Short mmCIF file of C-alpha atoms in Angstrom, two decimals:
data_model
loop_
_atom_site.label_atom_id
_atom_site.label_comp_id
_atom_site.label_asym_id
_atom_site.label_seq_id
_atom_site.Cartn_x
_atom_site.Cartn_y
_atom_site.Cartn_z
CA ASN E 1012 -116.02 -59.92 -40.26
CA ALA E 1013 -119.77 -59.31 -40.53
CA GLY E 1014 -119.74 -60.78 -44.05
CA VAL E 1015 -122.62 -59.58 -46.24
CA THR E 1016 -125.29 -57.59 -44.48
CA GLN E 1017 -128.67 -56.51 -45.89
CA THR E 1018 -131.25 -54.09 -44.64
CA PRO E 1019 -134.10 -54.12 -44.11
CA LYS E 1020 -135.03 -57.72 -43.31
CA PHE E 1021 -138.68 -57.20 -44.15
CA ARG E 1022 -140.64 -54.47 -45.96
CA ILE E 1023 -144.15 -53.95 -47.18
CA LEU E 1024 -144.56 -51.37 -49.96
CA LYS E 1025 -147.61 -49.95 -51.64
CA ILE E 1026 -147.82 -50.07 -55.42
CA GLY E 1027 -145.92 -47.13 -56.88
CA GLN E 1028 -143.75 -46.44 -53.88
CA SER E 1029 -139.97 -46.54 -54.07
CA MET E 1030 -137.28 -47.89 -51.78
CA THR E 1031 -133.63 -48.82 -51.64
CA LEU E 1032 -132.41 -52.20 -50.43
CA GLN E 1033 -129.05 -51.88 -48.80
CA CYS E 1034 -126.16 -54.29 -49.14
CA THR E 1035 -122.76 -54.04 -47.55
CA GLN E 1036 -119.85 -56.40 -47.42
CA ASP E 1037 -116.63 -56.02 -45.35
CA MET E 1038 -114.52 -58.58 -47.12
CA ASN E 1039 -113.14 -56.22 -49.82
CA HIS E 1040 -114.74 -58.33 -52.50
CA ASN E 1041 -114.68 -57.07 -56.10
CA TYR E 1042 -117.83 -58.79 -57.28
CA MET E 1043 -121.27 -58.15 -55.91
CA TYR E 1044 -124.61 -59.47 -57.07
CA TRP E 1045 -128.33 -58.92 -56.55
CA TYR E 1046 -130.66 -61.86 -56.92
CA ARG E 1047 -134.39 -62.29 -56.43
CA GLN E 1048 -136.03 -65.53 -55.31
CA ASP E 1049 -139.75 -65.93 -56.09
CA PRO E 1050 -141.71 -68.53 -54.06
CA GLY E 1051 -140.62 -72.07 -54.81
CA MET E 1052 -138.08 -70.96 -57.36
CA GLY E 1053 -134.28 -70.58 -57.63
CA LEU E 1054 -132.49 -67.26 -57.66
CA LYS E 1055 -132.44 -65.00 -60.68
CA LEU E 1056 -129.78 -62.39 -61.18
CA ILE E 1057 -131.01 -58.78 -61.28
CA TYR E 1058 -127.73 -56.78 -61.51
CA TYR E 1059 -124.10 -57.35 -60.73
CA SER E 1060 -120.95 -55.32 -60.31
CA VAL E 1061 -117.30 -56.30 -60.92
CA GLY E 1062 -115.92 -53.39 -59.03
CA ALA E 1063 -116.65 -49.83 -57.82
CA GLY E 1064 -118.17 -47.78 -60.62
CA ILE E 1065 -119.00 -50.76 -62.82
CA THR E 1066 -122.38 -52.37 -62.95
CA ASP E 1067 -124.25 -54.44 -65.50
CA LYS E 1068 -127.67 -55.99 -66.02
CA GLY E 1069 -128.47 -59.63 -65.17
CA GLU E 1070 -131.45 -61.76 -66.31
CA VAL E 1071 -134.29 -59.66 -64.72
CA PRO E 1072 -133.15 -56.01 -64.40
CA ASN E 1073 -136.48 -54.26 -65.35
CA GLY E 1074 -137.85 -52.10 -62.61
CA TYR E 1075 -134.51 -51.91 -60.70
CA ASN E 1076 -131.42 -49.73 -60.62
CA VAL E 1077 -128.10 -50.12 -58.89
CA SER E 1078 -125.03 -48.08 -58.14
CA ARG E 1079 -121.58 -49.04 -56.79
CA SER E 1080 -119.79 -45.94 -55.59
CA THR E 1081 -117.64 -47.94 -53.13
CA THR E 1082 -116.27 -51.42 -52.91
CA GLU E 1083 -118.35 -52.11 -49.82
CA ASP E 1084 -121.79 -51.00 -50.81
CA PHE E 1085 -124.15 -52.10 -53.60
CA PRO E 1086 -127.66 -50.68 -53.10
CA LEU E 1087 -130.63 -51.87 -55.17
CA ARG E 1088 -133.28 -49.20 -56.00
CA LEU E 1089 -136.95 -49.94 -56.83
CA GLU E 1090 -138.45 -46.86 -58.34
CA LEU E 1091 -142.12 -47.65 -58.84
CA ALA E 1092 -142.92 -50.84 -56.88
CA ALA E 1093 -145.22 -53.37 -58.57
CA PRO E 1094 -146.80 -56.58 -57.16
CA SER E 1095 -144.56 -58.58 -59.48
CA GLN E 1096 -141.60 -57.41 -57.43
CA THR E 1097 -142.83 -59.20 -54.35
CA SER E 1098 -139.90 -61.59 -53.65
CA VAL E 1099 -136.97 -62.27 -51.38
CA TYR E 1100 -133.95 -60.33 -52.46
CA PHE E 1101 -130.39 -61.69 -51.83
CA CYS E 1102 -127.19 -59.82 -52.13
CA ALA E 1103 -123.97 -61.74 -52.61
CA SER E 1104 -120.28 -61.02 -52.99
CA ARG E 1105 -117.25 -62.83 -54.12
CA ASP E 1106 -113.52 -62.25 -54.29
CA ARG E 1107 -112.23 -62.04 -57.89
CA ASP E 1108 -109.73 -64.87 -57.47
CA ARG E 1109 -111.93 -67.31 -55.54
CA VAL E 1110 -114.33 -68.81 -58.01
CA TYR E 1111 -116.56 -70.79 -55.79
CA GLU E 1112 -116.78 -68.83 -52.56
CA GLN E 1113 -119.83 -66.65 -53.07
CA TYR E 1114 -121.12 -65.23 -49.83
CA PHE E 1115 -124.83 -64.48 -49.49
CA GLY E 1116 -126.56 -62.00 -47.30
CA PRO E 1117 -129.50 -63.09 -45.14
CA GLY E 1118 -132.05 -61.70 -47.61
CA THR E 1119 -134.75 -59.04 -47.68
CA ARG E 1120 -138.36 -60.16 -47.89
CA LEU E 1121 -140.33 -57.53 -49.85
CA THR E 1122 -144.10 -57.52 -50.33
CA VAL E 1123 -145.78 -55.10 -52.68
CA THR E 1124 -149.55 -54.68 -52.25
CA ALA B 789 -128.11 -70.12 -73.25
CA GLN B 790 -126.99 -71.93 -70.22
CA LYS B 791 -129.57 -73.78 -68.20
CA ILE B 792 -129.83 -75.85 -65.01
CA THR B 793 -132.55 -78.48 -64.62
CA GLN B 794 -133.63 -80.06 -61.41
CA THR B 795 -136.44 -82.55 -62.09
CA GLN B 796 -137.23 -83.55 -58.53
CA PRO B 797 -139.45 -80.90 -56.83
CA GLY B 798 -139.42 -82.94 -53.59
CA MET B 799 -137.63 -85.90 -52.22
CA PHE B 800 -138.07 -88.03 -49.04
CA VAL B 801 -135.25 -89.96 -47.33
CA GLN B 802 -135.05 -91.98 -44.15
CA GLU B 803 -132.64 -90.65 -41.51
CA LYS B 804 -129.16 -92.23 -41.86
CA GLU B 805 -129.70 -93.27 -45.47
CA ALA B 806 -128.04 -91.83 -48.50
CA VAL B 807 -129.94 -89.68 -51.00
CA THR B 808 -129.09 -88.39 -54.54
CA LEU B 809 -130.42 -85.13 -55.78
CA ASP B 810 -130.37 -84.83 -59.57
CA CYS B 811 -129.06 -81.93 -61.61
CA THR B 812 -128.48 -81.67 -65.37
CA TYR B 813 -127.03 -78.67 -67.12
CA ASP B 814 -126.62 -77.24 -70.56
CA THR B 815 -123.72 -75.08 -71.69
CA SER B 816 -121.54 -74.56 -74.75
CA ASP B 817 -118.64 -73.25 -72.64
CA GLN B 818 -115.58 -75.49 -72.18
CA SER B 819 -114.78 -73.96 -68.83
CA TYR B 820 -117.57 -73.86 -66.24
CA GLY B 821 -118.26 -74.74 -62.66
CA LEU B 822 -121.17 -76.34 -60.81
CA PHE B 823 -122.32 -75.59 -57.34
CA TRP B 824 -124.79 -76.90 -54.80
CA TYR B 825 -126.34 -74.66 -52.20
CA LYS B 826 -128.60 -75.50 -49.29
CA GLN B 827 -131.42 -73.24 -48.21
CA PRO B 828 -133.00 -74.15 -44.84
CA SER B 829 -136.33 -72.79 -43.76
CA SER B 830 -134.56 -69.83 -42.18
CA GLY B 831 -133.86 -68.63 -45.77
CA GLU B 832 -130.11 -68.18 -45.92
CA MET B 833 -128.12 -69.66 -48.78
CA ILE B 834 -125.35 -72.03 -47.66
CA PHE B 835 -122.65 -73.11 -50.11
CA LEU B 836 -122.08 -76.89 -50.02
CA ILE B 837 -119.80 -77.98 -52.74
CA TYR B 838 -118.19 -77.00 -56.05
CA GLN B 839 -117.01 -78.90 -59.12
CA GLY B 840 -114.91 -77.33 -61.84
CA SER B 841 -115.36 -78.68 -65.40
CA TYR B 842 -111.73 -79.64 -65.65
CA ASP B 843 -111.56 -81.28 -62.24
CA GLU B 844 -110.82 -84.94 -62.81
CA GLN B 845 -112.02 -86.19 -59.51
CA ASN B 846 -115.53 -85.78 -58.08
CA ALA B 847 -115.74 -83.12 -55.38
CA THR B 848 -116.39 -84.19 -51.80
CA GLU B 849 -117.06 -82.13 -48.68
CA GLY B 850 -117.76 -84.23 -45.57
CA ARG B 851 -121.10 -86.02 -46.17
CA TYR B 852 -121.58 -84.25 -49.50
CA SER B 853 -120.24 -85.54 -52.76
CA LEU B 854 -120.85 -84.39 -56.31
CA ASN B 855 -121.31 -87.16 -58.91
CA PHE B 856 -120.01 -85.33 -61.97
CA GLN B 857 -120.65 -86.97 -65.31
CA LYS B 858 -119.40 -84.55 -67.89
CA ALA B 859 -120.52 -86.45 -71.01
CA ARG B 860 -124.04 -86.75 -69.64
CA LYS B 861 -123.94 -83.15 -68.41
CA SER B 862 -125.03 -84.12 -64.93
CA ALA B 863 -123.89 -83.03 -61.48
CA ASN B 864 -125.88 -84.95 -58.93
CA LEU B 865 -125.46 -84.21 -55.20
CA VAL B 866 -125.12 -87.24 -52.93
CA ILE B 867 -125.72 -86.81 -49.28
CA SER B 868 -124.62 -89.76 -47.18
CA ALA B 869 -125.98 -90.68 -43.74
CA SER B 870 -128.89 -88.17 -43.90
CA GLN B 871 -129.67 -86.17 -40.79
CA LEU B 872 -132.83 -84.42 -39.75
CA GLY B 873 -131.00 -81.12 -40.17
CA ASP B 874 -130.55 -81.88 -43.85
CA SER B 875 -134.17 -81.09 -44.48
CA ALA B 876 -134.06 -78.09 -46.71
CA MET B 877 -134.26 -76.79 -50.25
CA TYR B 878 -131.25 -77.60 -52.41
CA PHE B 879 -130.21 -75.69 -55.47
CA CYS B 880 -127.88 -76.72 -58.21
CA ALA B 881 -126.18 -73.83 -59.88
CA MET B 882 -123.70 -73.15 -62.66
CA ARG B 883 -121.10 -70.56 -63.27
CA GLU B 884 -121.69 -68.58 -66.44
CA ASN B 885 -118.83 -66.50 -67.63
CA LEU B 886 -119.38 -62.82 -68.23
CA ASN B 887 -118.09 -60.63 -71.10
CA THR B 888 -116.81 -58.18 -68.55
CA GLY B 889 -114.84 -60.83 -66.78
CA GLY B 890 -115.77 -63.00 -63.77
CA PHE B 891 -118.99 -64.83 -63.74
CA LYS B 892 -122.60 -64.99 -62.65
CA THR B 893 -124.43 -67.87 -61.17
CA ILE B 894 -127.43 -69.57 -62.81
CA PHE B 895 -129.70 -71.44 -60.42
CA GLY B 896 -131.97 -74.41 -60.91
CA ALA B 897 -135.51 -74.41 -59.51
CA GLY B 898 -134.45 -76.47 -56.51
CA THR B 899 -135.36 -79.75 -54.82
CA ARG B 900 -136.95 -79.83 -51.41
CA LEU B 901 -135.52 -82.63 -49.28
CA PHE B 902 -137.48 -84.09 -46.35
CA VAL B 903 -135.55 -86.34 -43.94
CA LYS B 904 -137.82 -88.69 -41.97
CA ALA B 905 -136.95 -89.85 -38.46
#
């Protein structure tokens, strides 16, 4: 099992550009999450999904979009990048029946200048 | 709204000594769970320990134990026999139930632990 993989690892965007952060898990997990971590802070939930075709907003969804067409993939889209979106982005997944085993990807470090 | 508070931005501990990292939480749910994660300088999030609100005994995982005091709404992490490799950021987190089923995780701001040789 590769677990949760994220691409790219690093990215620099100019203001107004768009990009998609990829997240894939090979554990057949129902639940997937996107978090952002600002410097010196904990993680904040952007969007989550409880299964293919079902997504919902977290605490800080503005400026982002997601889709979940398959169980494995949960891409995060930034349409008009802003400096406030400079952060480290973590994708995570969890099996529906295993409450505490949330697996995190390695993160994507995004800088918007 | 649910909230996690970690009041110690940074902590120092001597190698081989025990250290307690504080965490208090606020929730109106009867059923909830508390987590601790470790984030080393490499950036990945590593799950350490979990405590369910109905668990009668404090959770333990190797050198990690969770001092769960429900009435005080605290869930402190105790690391025994600190090692240099324990130097990292530690996050307390809480399970918040979702209307759609399942849960999301609310994180505290973190405590950075420095282990001195």
